[in-house]
């Protein structure tokens, strides 16, 4: 006789986004982004001031002095671009770190749930062509268990 397979579906991205850990990670990335943007704003303000000062006195400068001023502005712009790239890399690394940690913890909760409920298979609902009424979407239950298992995150 054919054995029945017990299965459920989960919206993994929904769980990642809506769990306490996922929300905290999003808030942490948002705060880090704002901090990086604030530090870069200081440089953009400085570059704008340098440009304004140069334009105000350009007619009074010798060719050599003009080149020196332009070089200073270009150097400051290069510094800005380098710091912007560095900030972007830091943000991506932090996002990947938090996502990996959250996913690892979520996977532990999922595995424990599957064992407890005797599930043979949990499919991600994304990309699933059809989910019948007999298949349970466990996303909200997993979020509740996840938040309980990792309350301080």
Short mmCIF file of C-alpha atoms in Angstrom, two decimals:
data_model
loop_
_atom_site.label_atom_id
_atom_site.label_comp_id
_atom_site.label_asym_id
_atom_site.label_seq_id
_atom_site.Cartn_x
_atom_site.Cartn_y
_atom_site.Cartn_z
CA UNK A 1 0.00 0.00 0.00
CA UNK A 2 1.16 3.48 -0.75
CA UNK A 3 2.28 5.41 2.26
CA UNK A 4 0.85 8.89 2.73
CA UNK A 5 3.38 11.70 2.91
CA UNK A 6 2.66 14.34 5.52
CA UNK A 7 3.58 17.77 4.23
CA UNK A 8 3.12 21.47 4.82
CA UNK A 9 4.10 24.68 3.11
CA UNK A 10 5.87 27.74 4.45
CA UNK A 11 6.41 31.25 3.18
CA UNK A 12 10.05 31.40 4.21
CA UNK A 13 10.59 35.03 3.18
CA UNK A 14 7.46 36.05 5.11
CA UNK A 15 8.82 34.27 8.20
CA UNK A 16 12.21 35.93 7.82
CA UNK A 17 10.60 39.37 7.45
CA UNK A 18 7.91 39.10 10.11
CA UNK A 19 9.66 37.24 12.91
CA UNK A 20 11.02 39.29 15.82
CA UNK A 21 14.56 38.37 14.72
CA UNK A 22 13.86 39.40 11.13
CA UNK A 23 12.37 42.73 12.22
CA UNK A 24 15.30 43.38 14.55
CA UNK A 25 17.76 42.61 11.73
CA UNK A 26 15.89 44.99 9.41
CA UNK A 27 16.00 47.72 12.07
CA UNK A 28 19.71 47.11 12.63
CA UNK A 29 20.45 47.41 8.89
CA UNK A 30 18.29 50.54 8.65
CA UNK A 31 20.15 52.17 11.58
CA UNK A 32 23.53 51.24 10.11
CA UNK A 33 22.46 52.64 6.72
CA UNK A 34 21.39 55.92 8.32
CA UNK A 35 24.67 56.15 10.20
CA UNK A 36 26.70 55.54 7.03
CA UNK A 37 24.62 58.06 5.08
CA UNK A 38 25.11 60.66 7.81
CA UNK A 39 28.90 60.25 7.73
CA UNK A 40 28.89 60.49 3.92
CA UNK A 41 26.71 63.62 4.08
CA UNK A 42 29.52 65.42 5.88
CA UNK A 43 31.77 64.71 2.91
CA UNK A 44 29.18 65.76 0.33
CA UNK A 45 28.65 69.03 2.23
CA UNK A 46 32.40 69.59 2.27
CA UNK A 47 32.68 68.92 -1.48
CA UNK A 48 29.79 71.30 -2.17
CA UNK A 49 31.45 74.02 -0.07
CA UNK A 50 34.77 73.48 -1.85
CA UNK A 51 32.99 73.79 -5.23
CA UNK A 52 31.14 76.95 -4.16
CA UNK A 53 34.33 78.52 -2.81
CA UNK A 54 36.19 77.66 -6.01
CA UNK A 55 33.49 79.16 -8.22
CA UNK A 56 33.40 82.32 -6.12
CA UNK A 57 37.13 82.97 -6.45
CA UNK A 58 37.86 81.23 -9.78
CA UNK A 59 38.33 84.50 -11.73
CA UNK A 60 40.90 85.72 -9.19
CA UNK A 61 43.05 82.57 -9.27
CA UNK A 62 46.11 81.94 -11.40
CA UNK A 63 46.10 78.86 -13.63
CA UNK A 64 48.36 77.05 -11.15
CA UNK A 65 46.08 77.93 -8.23
CA UNK A 66 43.04 76.78 -10.23
CA UNK A 67 44.65 73.40 -10.91
CA UNK A 68 45.53 73.05 -7.20
CA UNK A 69 41.94 73.82 -6.14
CA UNK A 70 40.49 71.43 -8.73
CA UNK A 71 42.90 68.70 -7.58
CA UNK A 72 41.79 69.22 -3.95
CA UNK A 73 38.15 68.89 -4.99
CA UNK A 74 38.89 65.79 -7.09
CA UNK A 75 40.79 64.21 -4.18
CA UNK A 76 37.88 64.89 -1.84
CA UNK A 77 35.48 63.35 -4.40
CA UNK A 78 37.71 60.27 -4.67
CA UNK A 79 37.71 60.00 -0.86
CA UNK A 80 33.91 60.18 -0.90
CA UNK A 81 33.63 57.47 -3.57
CA UNK A 82 36.02 55.20 -1.66
CA UNK A 83 34.12 55.68 1.61
CA UNK A 84 30.78 55.11 -0.15
CA UNK A 85 32.05 51.81 -1.60
CA UNK A 86 33.40 50.80 1.81
CA UNK A 87 30.08 51.67 3.48
CA UNK A 88 28.15 49.65 0.87
CA UNK A 89 30.44 46.65 1.40
CA UNK A 90 29.99 46.88 5.18
CA UNK A 91 26.21 47.07 4.81
CA UNK A 92 26.14 44.05 2.50
CA UNK A 93 28.36 42.03 4.84
CA UNK A 94 26.21 42.90 7.88
CA UNK A 95 23.01 42.09 5.97
CA UNK A 96 24.42 38.71 4.88
CA UNK A 97 25.59 37.95 8.43
CA UNK A 98 22.20 38.77 9.97
CA UNK A 99 20.28 36.93 7.24
CA UNK A 100 22.43 33.81 7.64
CA UNK A 101 22.05 33.83 11.43
CA UNK A 102 18.28 34.32 11.22
CA UNK A 103 17.92 31.60 8.57
CA UNK A 104 20.00 29.17 10.63
CA UNK A 105 17.81 29.76 13.68
CA UNK A 106 14.62 29.55 11.63
CA UNK A 107 15.79 26.24 10.15
CA UNK A 108 16.26 24.80 13.66
CA UNK A 109 12.70 25.80 14.58
CA UNK A 110 11.39 24.30 11.32
CA UNK A 111 13.20 21.02 11.88
CA UNK A 112 11.91 20.71 15.44
CA UNK A 113 8.38 21.50 14.24
CA UNK A 114 8.56 18.91 11.46
CA UNK A 115 9.73 16.22 13.89
CA UNK A 116 7.07 17.13 16.44
CA UNK A 117 4.26 17.06 13.85
CA UNK A 118 5.60 14.03 11.99
CA UNK A 119 6.00 15.95 8.73
CA UNK A 120 7.92 14.32 5.92
CA UNK A 121 8.18 17.41 3.75
CA UNK A 122 7.94 21.18 4.11
CA UNK A 123 7.88 23.07 0.80
CA UNK A 124 8.45 26.75 0.28
CA UNK A 125 5.24 28.23 -1.03
CA UNK A 126 7.13 30.49 -3.46
CA UNK A 127 7.37 28.73 -6.79
CA UNK A 128 4.78 26.11 -5.87
CA UNK A 129 2.28 25.81 -8.71
CA UNK A 130 -0.64 24.64 -6.59
CA UNK A 131 -1.34 24.17 -2.90
CA UNK A 132 -4.51 22.26 -2.15
CA UNK A 133 -6.79 22.84 0.83
CA UNK A 134 -5.46 19.77 2.66
CA UNK A 135 -1.94 21.26 2.81
CA UNK A 136 -1.32 23.46 5.82
CA UNK A 137 0.57 26.76 5.57
CA UNK A 138 2.60 26.77 8.79
CA UNK A 139 4.20 30.22 8.35
CA UNK A 140 2.41 32.02 11.22
CA UNK A 141 2.85 29.10 13.60
CA UNK A 142 6.57 28.96 12.78
CA UNK A 143 6.93 32.72 13.42
CA UNK A 144 5.26 32.29 16.83
CA UNK A 145 7.59 29.40 17.72
CA UNK A 146 10.60 31.23 16.33
CA UNK A 147 9.86 34.33 18.42
CA UNK A 148 9.44 32.13 21.49
CA UNK A 149 12.67 30.20 20.83
CA UNK A 150 14.75 33.34 20.17
CA UNK A 151 13.05 36.08 22.21
CA UNK A 152 16.10 38.26 22.84
CA UNK A 153 17.03 38.60 19.19
#
